[in-house]
Short mmCIF file of C-alpha atoms and ligand atoms in Angstrom, two decimals:
data_model
loop_
_atom_site.label_atom_id
_atom_site.label_comp_id
_atom_site.label_asym_id
_atom_site.label_seq_id
_atom_site.Cartn_x
_atom_site.Cartn_y
_atom_site.Cartn_z
CA MET A 28 111.61 129.39 127.81
CA SER A 29 110.85 125.75 128.59
CA GLU A 30 113.51 123.17 127.81
CA ALA A 31 112.80 121.35 124.50
CA ILE A 32 112.32 117.58 124.65
CA ARG A 33 115.06 115.99 122.57
CA VAL A 34 114.07 113.13 120.28
CA LYS A 35 116.71 113.69 117.63
CA ASN A 36 117.21 111.21 114.79
CA THR A 37 114.67 108.77 116.18
CA GLY A 38 112.07 109.38 113.47
CA LEU A 39 109.82 110.32 116.43
CA ARG A 40 109.58 106.61 117.38
CA GLY A 41 107.70 106.27 120.65
CA VAL A 42 106.64 109.93 120.73
CA THR A 43 102.87 110.45 121.05
CA VAL A 44 101.90 113.65 119.26
CA ALA A 45 98.08 113.53 119.18
CA ASP A 46 94.99 111.62 120.24
CA SER A 47 93.25 109.67 117.50
CA ALA A 48 90.13 107.49 117.46
CA ILE A 49 90.71 106.06 113.98
CA SER A 50 93.02 103.08 114.29
CA PHE A 51 95.12 101.23 116.84
CA ILE A 52 98.14 98.96 116.57
CA ASP A 53 99.54 96.63 119.22
CA GLY A 54 102.98 95.99 117.75
CA GLU A 55 103.87 93.30 120.28
CA LYS A 56 100.70 91.28 119.76
CA GLY A 57 100.42 91.95 116.00
CA VAL A 58 96.97 93.54 116.25
CA LEU A 59 95.51 96.21 113.97
CA ILE A 60 92.11 97.73 114.70
CA TYR A 61 90.06 100.27 112.72
CA ARG A 62 87.54 102.20 114.85
CA GLY A 63 87.42 99.30 117.30
CA TYR A 64 87.15 96.45 114.75
CA ARG A 65 89.90 93.91 114.13
CA ILE A 66 91.36 93.93 110.67
CA GLU A 67 90.81 90.17 110.27
CA ASP A 68 87.07 90.56 110.91
CA LEU A 69 86.84 93.38 108.41
CA ALA A 70 88.84 91.45 105.79
CA ASP A 71 86.69 88.32 106.22
CA ARG A 72 83.27 89.87 106.63
CA SER A 73 83.27 93.47 105.44
CA SER A 74 83.86 95.21 102.12
CA PHE A 75 86.13 98.11 101.21
CA MET A 76 83.11 100.41 100.89
CA GLU A 77 81.93 99.48 104.38
CA THR A 78 85.47 99.98 105.72
CA VAL A 79 85.71 103.44 104.12
CA TYR A 80 82.38 104.36 105.71
CA LEU A 81 83.64 103.08 109.06
CA LEU A 82 86.85 105.12 108.83
CA LEU A 83 85.15 108.33 107.68
CA PHE A 84 82.02 108.24 109.84
CA GLY A 85 83.26 106.25 112.83
CA THR A 86 80.60 103.51 112.84
CA LEU A 87 79.62 100.55 110.70
CA PRO A 88 76.77 101.62 108.41
CA ALA A 89 73.22 100.28 108.58
CA ALA A 90 72.19 98.56 105.32
CA GLU A 91 70.43 101.62 103.86
CA HIS A 92 73.36 103.89 104.71
CA LEU A 93 75.82 101.51 103.10
CA GLU A 94 73.67 101.32 99.99
CA ALA A 95 73.40 105.11 99.72
CA PHE A 96 77.12 105.53 100.38
CA THR A 97 78.05 102.94 97.76
CA ARG A 98 75.78 104.67 95.25
CA GLN A 99 77.33 108.04 96.06
CA VAL A 100 80.88 106.69 95.52
CA ARG A 101 79.90 105.01 92.24
CA ASN A 102 78.35 108.28 91.00
CA MET A 103 81.52 110.22 91.77
CA ARG A 104 84.02 108.02 89.90
CA ARG A 105 84.40 110.18 86.79
CA VAL A 106 87.20 112.77 86.83
CA PRO A 107 86.84 116.15 85.11
CA GLY A 108 87.77 116.16 81.41
CA TYR A 109 90.47 118.78 81.90
CA VAL A 110 92.35 116.39 84.20
CA LEU A 111 92.39 113.66 81.54
CA ASP A 112 93.31 116.23 78.87
CA SER A 113 96.27 117.39 80.96
CA MET A 114 97.42 113.82 81.54
CA ARG A 115 97.55 113.24 77.78
CA HIS A 116 100.35 115.84 77.53
CA TRP A 117 102.50 114.38 80.28
CA PRO A 118 105.67 112.31 79.58
CA LYS A 119 104.58 108.71 79.01
CA ASN A 120 107.35 107.41 81.24
CA ALA A 121 106.18 109.53 84.21
CA ARG A 122 105.99 107.47 87.39
CA PRO A 123 102.38 106.70 88.31
CA MET A 124 102.85 107.95 91.88
CA ASP A 125 104.05 111.31 90.55
CA VAL A 126 101.07 111.42 88.21
CA LEU A 127 98.65 110.60 91.01
CA GLN A 128 100.17 113.21 93.28
CA ALA A 129 100.00 115.82 90.49
CA CYS A 130 96.33 115.02 89.81
CA VAL A 131 95.11 115.80 93.32
CA PRO A 132 95.64 119.59 93.09
CA LEU A 133 94.09 119.43 89.61
CA LEU A 134 90.94 118.03 91.19
CA ALA A 135 91.09 120.80 93.79
CA MET A 136 90.97 123.41 91.03
CA ALA A 137 87.42 122.42 90.18
CA GLU A 138 86.24 123.22 93.70
CA GLU A 139 84.63 126.58 94.35
CA GLN A 140 85.69 126.67 97.99
CA GLY A 141 89.35 125.87 97.43
CA ASP A 142 90.34 125.67 101.09
CA ALA A 143 86.97 125.12 102.71
CA LEU A 144 87.10 124.15 106.35
CA ASP A 145 83.59 122.80 106.59
CA ARG A 146 83.04 119.25 107.80
CA GLN A 147 80.42 118.35 105.20
CA VAL A 148 82.53 119.80 102.38
CA CYS A 149 85.54 117.82 103.61
CA LEU A 150 83.51 114.61 103.87
CA ASP A 151 82.18 115.09 100.32
CA ARG A 152 85.70 115.72 99.05
CA SER A 153 86.94 112.63 100.86
CA ILE A 154 84.26 110.50 99.25
CA GLY A 155 85.11 112.09 95.89
CA LEU A 156 88.81 111.26 96.28
CA VAL A 157 88.06 107.67 97.30
CA ALA A 158 85.87 107.38 94.19
CA GLN A 159 88.26 109.10 91.77
CA MET A 160 91.65 107.74 92.78
CA PRO A 161 91.15 104.39 90.96
CA THR A 162 89.94 106.26 87.87
CA LEU A 163 93.11 108.36 87.85
CA VAL A 164 95.43 105.36 88.23
CA ALA A 165 93.66 103.36 85.52
CA ALA A 166 93.40 106.36 83.17
CA TRP A 167 97.12 107.09 83.45
CA HIS A 168 98.01 103.46 82.73
CA ARG A 169 95.87 103.46 79.60
CA ILE A 170 97.05 106.89 78.42
CA ARG A 171 100.72 105.93 78.78
CA ASN A 172 100.05 102.78 76.76
CA GLY A 173 98.19 104.66 74.02
CA GLN A 174 94.86 103.02 74.94
CA PRO A 175 91.50 104.77 75.26
CA VAL A 176 90.45 105.75 78.78
CA LEU A 177 87.48 103.64 79.88
CA GLU A 178 84.33 104.92 81.55
CA PRO A 179 83.68 103.66 85.08
CA ASP A 180 81.05 100.92 85.24
CA PRO A 181 78.38 101.69 87.88
CA ASP A 182 77.42 98.00 88.02
CA LEU A 183 80.84 96.99 89.32
CA ASP A 184 82.07 97.33 92.87
CA HIS A 185 85.09 99.46 93.76
CA ALA A 186 87.82 96.86 93.12
CA GLY A 187 86.05 95.28 90.15
CA ASN A 188 85.52 98.64 88.48
CA PHE A 189 89.20 99.50 88.95
CA LEU A 190 90.28 96.24 87.31
CA TRP A 191 87.83 96.92 84.46
CA MET A 192 89.10 100.48 83.88
CA LEU A 193 92.71 99.26 84.06
CA GLN A 194 92.59 96.04 82.08
CA GLY A 195 89.61 96.63 79.78
CA LYS A 196 87.98 93.29 80.47
CA ARG A 197 85.28 92.17 82.87
CA PRO A 198 87.08 91.18 86.06
CA ASP A 199 86.81 87.70 87.42
CA PRO A 200 84.67 88.10 90.60
CA ALA A 201 87.12 86.12 92.74
CA THR A 202 90.00 88.43 91.74
CA ALA A 203 87.87 91.51 92.40
CA LYS A 204 87.01 90.11 95.83
CA ASP A 205 90.69 89.46 96.62
CA LEU A 206 91.59 93.01 95.58
CA ASP A 207 88.76 94.36 97.73
CA VAL A 208 90.29 92.52 100.72
CA CYS A 209 93.72 94.01 99.89
CA LEU A 210 92.14 97.47 99.93
CA ILE A 211 90.59 96.80 103.35
CA LEU A 212 93.97 95.68 104.72
CA HIS A 213 95.75 98.87 103.55
CA ALA A 214 93.09 101.45 104.45
CA ASP A 215 94.62 102.88 107.62
CA HIS A 216 97.61 102.46 109.87
CA THR A 217 97.70 105.09 112.64
CA PHE A 218 100.43 107.76 112.47
CA ASN A 219 102.56 106.22 109.72
CA ALA A 220 104.78 108.58 107.68
CA SER A 221 102.20 109.48 105.02
CA THR A 222 99.35 109.98 107.49
CA PHE A 223 101.53 112.14 109.67
CA ALA A 224 102.55 114.14 106.58
CA ALA A 225 98.88 114.64 105.66
CA ARG A 226 97.96 115.69 109.19
CA GLU A 227 100.96 117.97 109.49
CA VAL A 228 100.01 119.77 106.27
CA VAL A 229 96.38 120.34 107.27
CA SER A 230 97.44 121.50 110.73
CA THR A 231 98.29 124.75 108.90
CA ARG A 232 94.59 124.93 107.82
CA ALA A 233 95.61 123.90 104.30
CA SER A 234 92.94 122.03 102.33
CA LEU A 235 92.14 118.32 102.39
CA TYR A 236 93.57 118.08 98.87
CA ALA A 237 96.88 119.56 100.05
CA GLY A 238 96.98 116.98 102.85
CA VAL A 239 96.25 114.07 100.50
CA ALA A 240 98.90 115.27 98.03
CA ALA A 241 101.42 115.33 100.90
CA GLY A 242 100.37 111.83 101.93
CA LEU A 243 100.95 110.61 98.37
CA GLY A 244 104.42 112.11 98.32
CA ALA A 245 105.37 110.40 101.58
CA LEU A 246 103.83 107.08 100.55
CA SER A 247 105.87 106.94 97.35
CA GLY A 248 109.17 106.39 99.21
CA SER A 249 110.68 102.91 99.22
CA LEU A 250 110.79 102.69 103.02
CA HIS A 251 107.01 103.24 103.06
CA GLY A 252 104.43 102.40 100.36
CA GLY A 253 107.06 102.24 97.62
CA ALA A 254 108.36 99.04 99.23
CA ASN A 255 105.82 96.81 97.47
CA ALA A 256 107.20 97.70 94.03
CA LYS A 257 110.75 97.13 95.30
CA VAL A 258 109.70 93.71 96.60
CA MET A 259 108.33 92.81 93.18
CA GLU A 260 111.50 94.01 91.46
CA MET A 261 113.47 91.76 93.82
CA LEU A 262 111.21 88.76 93.10
CA LEU A 263 111.47 89.30 89.34
CA LYS A 264 115.25 89.58 89.61
CA LEU A 265 115.37 86.30 91.52
CA GLU A 266 112.94 84.44 89.24
CA ASN A 267 115.75 82.53 87.54
CA GLU A 268 118.32 82.79 90.32
CA PRO A 269 119.49 79.30 91.30
CA ASP A 270 121.09 80.52 94.55
CA ILE A 271 118.50 82.68 96.32
CA GLU A 272 120.13 81.93 99.65
CA GLY A 273 123.46 83.24 98.38
CA TRP A 274 121.82 86.37 96.98
CA VAL A 275 120.07 87.21 100.27
CA SER A 276 123.25 86.57 102.29
CA ALA A 277 125.31 88.79 99.98
CA GLN A 278 122.68 91.53 100.07
CA LEU A 279 122.68 91.60 103.87
CA ALA A 280 126.47 91.28 104.07
CA ARG A 281 126.71 94.45 101.96
CA GLY A 282 124.48 96.21 104.51
CA GLU A 283 121.55 96.40 102.08
CA ARG A 284 117.97 95.92 103.27
CA ILE A 285 115.61 93.18 102.18
CA MET A 286 112.60 95.14 100.98
CA GLY A 287 109.30 94.15 102.55
CA MET A 288 110.91 93.07 105.82
CA GLY A 289 110.94 94.90 109.12
CA HIS A 290 108.50 97.36 110.61
CA ALA A 291 108.75 100.36 112.88
CA ILE A 292 105.85 99.17 115.09
CA TYR A 293 105.18 95.44 114.52
CA LYS A 294 107.77 93.42 116.37
CA THR A 295 106.16 89.95 116.35
CA GLY A 296 104.47 90.00 112.95
CA ASP A 297 102.33 92.21 110.73
CA PRO A 298 98.75 90.85 110.72
CA ARG A 299 98.22 92.15 107.18
CA ALA A 300 101.25 90.21 105.97
CA VAL A 301 99.93 86.99 107.49
CA TYR A 302 96.63 87.47 105.65
CA LEU A 303 98.26 88.35 102.34
CA LYS A 304 100.71 85.46 102.53
CA ARG A 305 97.80 83.02 102.60
CA MET A 306 96.17 84.86 99.69
CA GLY A 307 99.41 84.79 97.68
CA GLN A 308 99.87 81.06 98.31
CA ARG A 309 96.29 80.37 97.15
CA LEU A 310 96.66 82.51 94.03
CA GLY A 311 100.05 80.93 93.36
CA GLU A 312 98.53 77.42 93.51
CA GLN A 313 95.69 78.49 91.18
CA THR A 314 97.97 80.08 88.60
CA GLY A 315 101.01 77.82 88.97
CA GLY A 316 103.21 80.85 89.78
CA THR A 317 106.55 80.38 91.54
CA TRP A 318 106.41 83.56 93.63
CA ALA A 319 105.31 81.87 96.81
CA ALA A 320 108.34 79.55 96.69
CA ILE A 321 110.76 82.40 95.94
CA SER A 322 109.29 84.59 98.72
CA GLN A 323 109.46 81.69 101.12
CA LYS A 324 113.14 81.09 100.37
CA ILE A 325 113.97 84.80 100.80
CA GLU A 326 112.01 84.91 104.05
CA GLU A 327 113.61 81.77 105.52
CA THR A 328 117.13 82.83 104.59
CA ALA A 329 116.73 86.39 105.86
CA LEU A 330 115.09 85.27 109.10
CA ALA A 331 117.90 82.80 109.77
CA ILE A 332 120.53 85.52 109.25
CA PHE A 333 118.57 88.06 111.34
CA ALA A 334 118.26 85.45 114.12
CA ARG A 335 122.03 84.91 114.11
CA GLN A 336 122.43 88.71 114.42
CA GLY A 337 119.91 88.85 117.27
CA LYS A 338 117.51 90.91 115.12
CA THR A 339 114.47 88.71 115.67
CA THR A 340 111.95 91.51 115.19
CA ILE A 341 112.62 91.96 111.45
CA LEU A 342 109.77 90.01 109.89
CA PRO A 343 107.86 90.16 106.59
CA ASN A 344 105.57 93.18 106.40
CA VAL A 345 102.47 93.96 104.34
CA ASP A 346 104.51 94.88 101.24
CA PHE A 347 106.43 91.60 101.18
CA ASN A 348 103.25 89.67 100.61
CA SER A 349 101.06 92.16 98.73
CA ALA A 350 103.50 92.49 95.83
CA PRO A 351 103.15 88.90 94.52
CA VAL A 352 99.39 89.05 95.09
CA TYR A 353 99.08 92.13 92.87
CA TYR A 354 101.43 90.61 90.30
CA LEU A 355 99.27 87.50 90.09
CA MET A 356 96.26 89.78 89.48
CA GLY A 357 98.07 91.14 86.41
CA ILE A 358 98.93 94.49 87.99
CA PRO A 359 102.16 96.11 86.72
CA THR A 360 104.88 96.66 89.30
CA ASP A 361 104.78 100.45 89.19
CA LEU A 362 101.03 100.47 89.92
CA MET A 363 101.44 98.57 93.19
CA THR A 364 102.13 101.69 95.28
CA PRO A 365 99.27 103.61 93.59
CA ILE A 366 96.96 100.74 94.60
CA PHE A 367 98.16 101.17 98.17
CA ALA A 368 97.18 104.86 97.76
CA ILE A 369 93.75 103.97 96.34
CA SER A 370 93.09 102.32 99.68
CA ARG A 371 95.03 104.56 102.08
CA VAL A 372 93.29 107.70 100.83
CA ALA A 373 90.39 106.63 103.04
CA GLY A 374 92.59 106.66 106.13
CA TRP A 375 94.30 109.91 105.17
CA CYS A 376 90.93 111.64 104.76
CA ALA A 377 89.64 110.31 108.09
CA HIS A 378 92.80 111.59 109.79
CA ILE A 379 92.68 114.94 108.00
CA ILE A 380 89.09 115.48 109.16
CA GLU A 381 90.02 114.44 112.69
CA GLU A 382 92.92 116.91 112.60
CA GLN A 383 90.96 119.73 110.98
CA PHE A 384 87.95 119.53 113.24
CA ALA A 385 89.77 118.58 116.44
CA ASP A 386 87.43 115.64 116.90
CA VAL A 387 89.35 114.09 119.76
CA GLN A 388 92.15 116.38 120.79
CA GLY A 389 90.61 119.72 121.59
CA LYS A 390 92.07 122.82 120.02
CA PRO A 391 94.20 121.68 117.04
CA ALA A 392 97.80 122.80 117.17
CA LEU A 393 99.98 123.76 114.25
CA TYR A 394 102.75 121.14 114.18
CA ARG A 395 105.97 122.97 114.82
CA PRO A 396 108.87 120.85 116.08
CA GLN A 397 112.31 122.34 116.25
CA ALA A 398 115.81 121.39 115.19
CA GLN A 399 119.12 121.59 117.01
CA TYR A 400 121.07 124.17 114.99
CA VAL A 401 124.51 122.74 114.17
CA GLY A 402 125.49 125.19 111.42
CA GLU A 403 127.83 128.18 111.41
CA TYR A 404 127.32 130.43 114.42
CA CYS A 405 129.16 133.68 115.15
CA GLY A 406 126.99 134.89 118.02
CA LEU A 407 123.64 136.63 117.98
CA MET A 408 124.89 139.41 115.67
CA GLY A 409 125.58 136.78 112.99
CA CYS A 410 128.75 136.26 110.95
CA GLU A 411 130.28 139.25 109.23
CA TYR A 412 128.86 139.57 105.72
CA SER A 413 131.48 140.17 103.05
CA PRO A 414 130.42 141.39 99.58
CA VAL A 415 130.88 138.87 96.79
CA ASP A 416 133.88 140.67 95.21
CA ARG A 417 135.83 140.43 98.48
CA ARG A 418 135.30 136.72 99.04
CA LYS A 419 138.08 134.22 98.36
N1 COA B 21 116.63 94.35 105.87
C1 COA B 21 117.80 94.33 106.52
N2 COA B 21 118.02 94.94 107.69
C2 COA B 21 116.99 95.62 108.22
C3 COA B 21 115.74 95.68 107.60
C4 COA B 21 115.58 95.01 106.38
N3 COA B 21 114.43 95.05 105.72
N4 COA B 21 114.91 96.43 108.36
C5 COA B 21 115.62 96.84 109.42
N5 COA B 21 116.88 96.34 109.33
C6 COA B 21 117.98 96.53 110.27
C7 COA B 21 118.66 97.87 110.03
O1 COA B 21 119.69 97.75 109.09
C8 COA B 21 119.16 98.22 111.41
O2 COA B 21 120.32 97.49 111.65
P1 COA B 21 121.53 98.13 112.53
O3 COA B 21 120.91 98.41 113.88
O4 COA B 21 122.55 97.06 112.54
O5 COA B 21 121.92 99.38 111.82
C9 COA B 21 118.06 97.65 112.32
O6 COA B 21 117.42 96.62 111.58
C10 COA B 21 117.05 98.70 112.71
O7 COA B 21 116.63 99.41 111.53
P2 COA B 21 115.69 100.68 111.57
O8 COA B 21 115.48 101.21 110.20
O9 COA B 21 116.18 101.64 112.60
O10 COA B 21 114.41 99.97 112.19
P3 COA B 21 112.93 100.33 112.04
O11 COA B 21 112.20 99.28 112.79
O12 COA B 21 112.70 101.71 112.41
O13 COA B 21 112.72 100.14 110.46
C11 COA B 21 111.75 100.02 108.37
C12 COA B 21 111.51 100.02 109.88
C13 COA B 21 110.42 99.70 107.71
C14 COA B 21 112.22 101.42 107.95
C15 COA B 21 112.82 98.99 108.00
O14 COA B 21 112.50 97.74 108.54
C16 COA B 21 113.04 98.90 106.50
O15 COA B 21 113.78 99.70 105.93
N6 COA B 21 112.40 97.88 105.84
C17 COA B 21 112.51 97.74 104.41
C18 COA B 21 111.56 98.69 103.70
C19 COA B 21 110.11 98.27 103.85
O16 COA B 21 109.76 97.12 103.69
N7 COA B 21 109.28 99.26 104.13
C20 COA B 21 107.86 99.06 104.27
C21 COA B 21 107.43 99.13 105.69
S1 COA B 21 105.73 98.65 105.88
#
């Protein structure tokens, strides 16, 4: 038997487990690329729909393809009535990420080929999930608040329609555009925890829905997508705090983390955070909000302490700066991670298809790492079993 490679307790940092043609990160230079295109170019010049097409199909669409794709997504926004009916019976204080994760298998139930491994079927399901995820998030928010669920508006773009279904008023076009840019910035991020979870699940030949549900579960954690809500909770807590510097110092002295700072890959800066910081500052100036000033103080204090500790690679990440942006758009704190999911579902689906159909890596392998057994061991015959009445 060949000797196992040991990468214990490293979270698989630095271990390459597959080939992928979907996205690329240079953590030293702070570069993020989707299918060859820099994230800044896509944020400035593309749209979320175009970015989804790029991730799923591998190329930027020609005008007629983009138009047809956009129409297809808009036509698929409604969710089956039985999903909404089920949601009406769920506890009103259920966390939106749990609700979203629970809804994905419900959508799967409507599919005739429950576990189909056909590329076209998987692409159609991916497009369906991209279309329906905002509907699910908005519907849950309205159901939990005792409000009627709103029909999607085919005249509105992806972000604008989400804001409409959530808030029940016509979105301001500038806000919809900003949200569209946020969606572009979150759409994919190589083998992060949720994408790896999704790929790992479908490596068993489980369905695309099963992979997306796994991705949602992984994203919900506070060290991953859940960090944006934690950042907002921190900002709200510090809104009236006269000594932000003291709070940050005490937090770090206790060994606690500052949410929204640090990244497993980016070591000189997260390009998404840079973009969102500018957006947050602009929105803050327009609305007179104080978040930019509070964030700035937290950032400066934490960076100074990290520098004294020689930890110069802990810098603000995407969640640090997306949280105040969403807040200024009127989005409740517990919907910030679901919005991340509304975007990241595009990346998960692209990765699931790449995994399922072995687009770049040849014969797909079932992920099967191993653990160093450190439990009880009495030899290969096992420990002597004693019946329950003879145990002390
Ligand atoms: N605040 C305080 N200290 C932090 C920190 C933070 N946000 N992020 C990392 N550190 C410290 C750790 O305490 C550790 O210190 P130690 O060596 O003295 O024990 C050191 O930096 C390395 O931490 P580790 O978790 O191993 O590094 P990583 O690069 O793998 O961590 C994260 C990446 C994202 C898990 C980590 O930075 C984190 O927990 N950030 C906060 C959560 C967050 O924003 N998540 C969203 C990521 S996009």
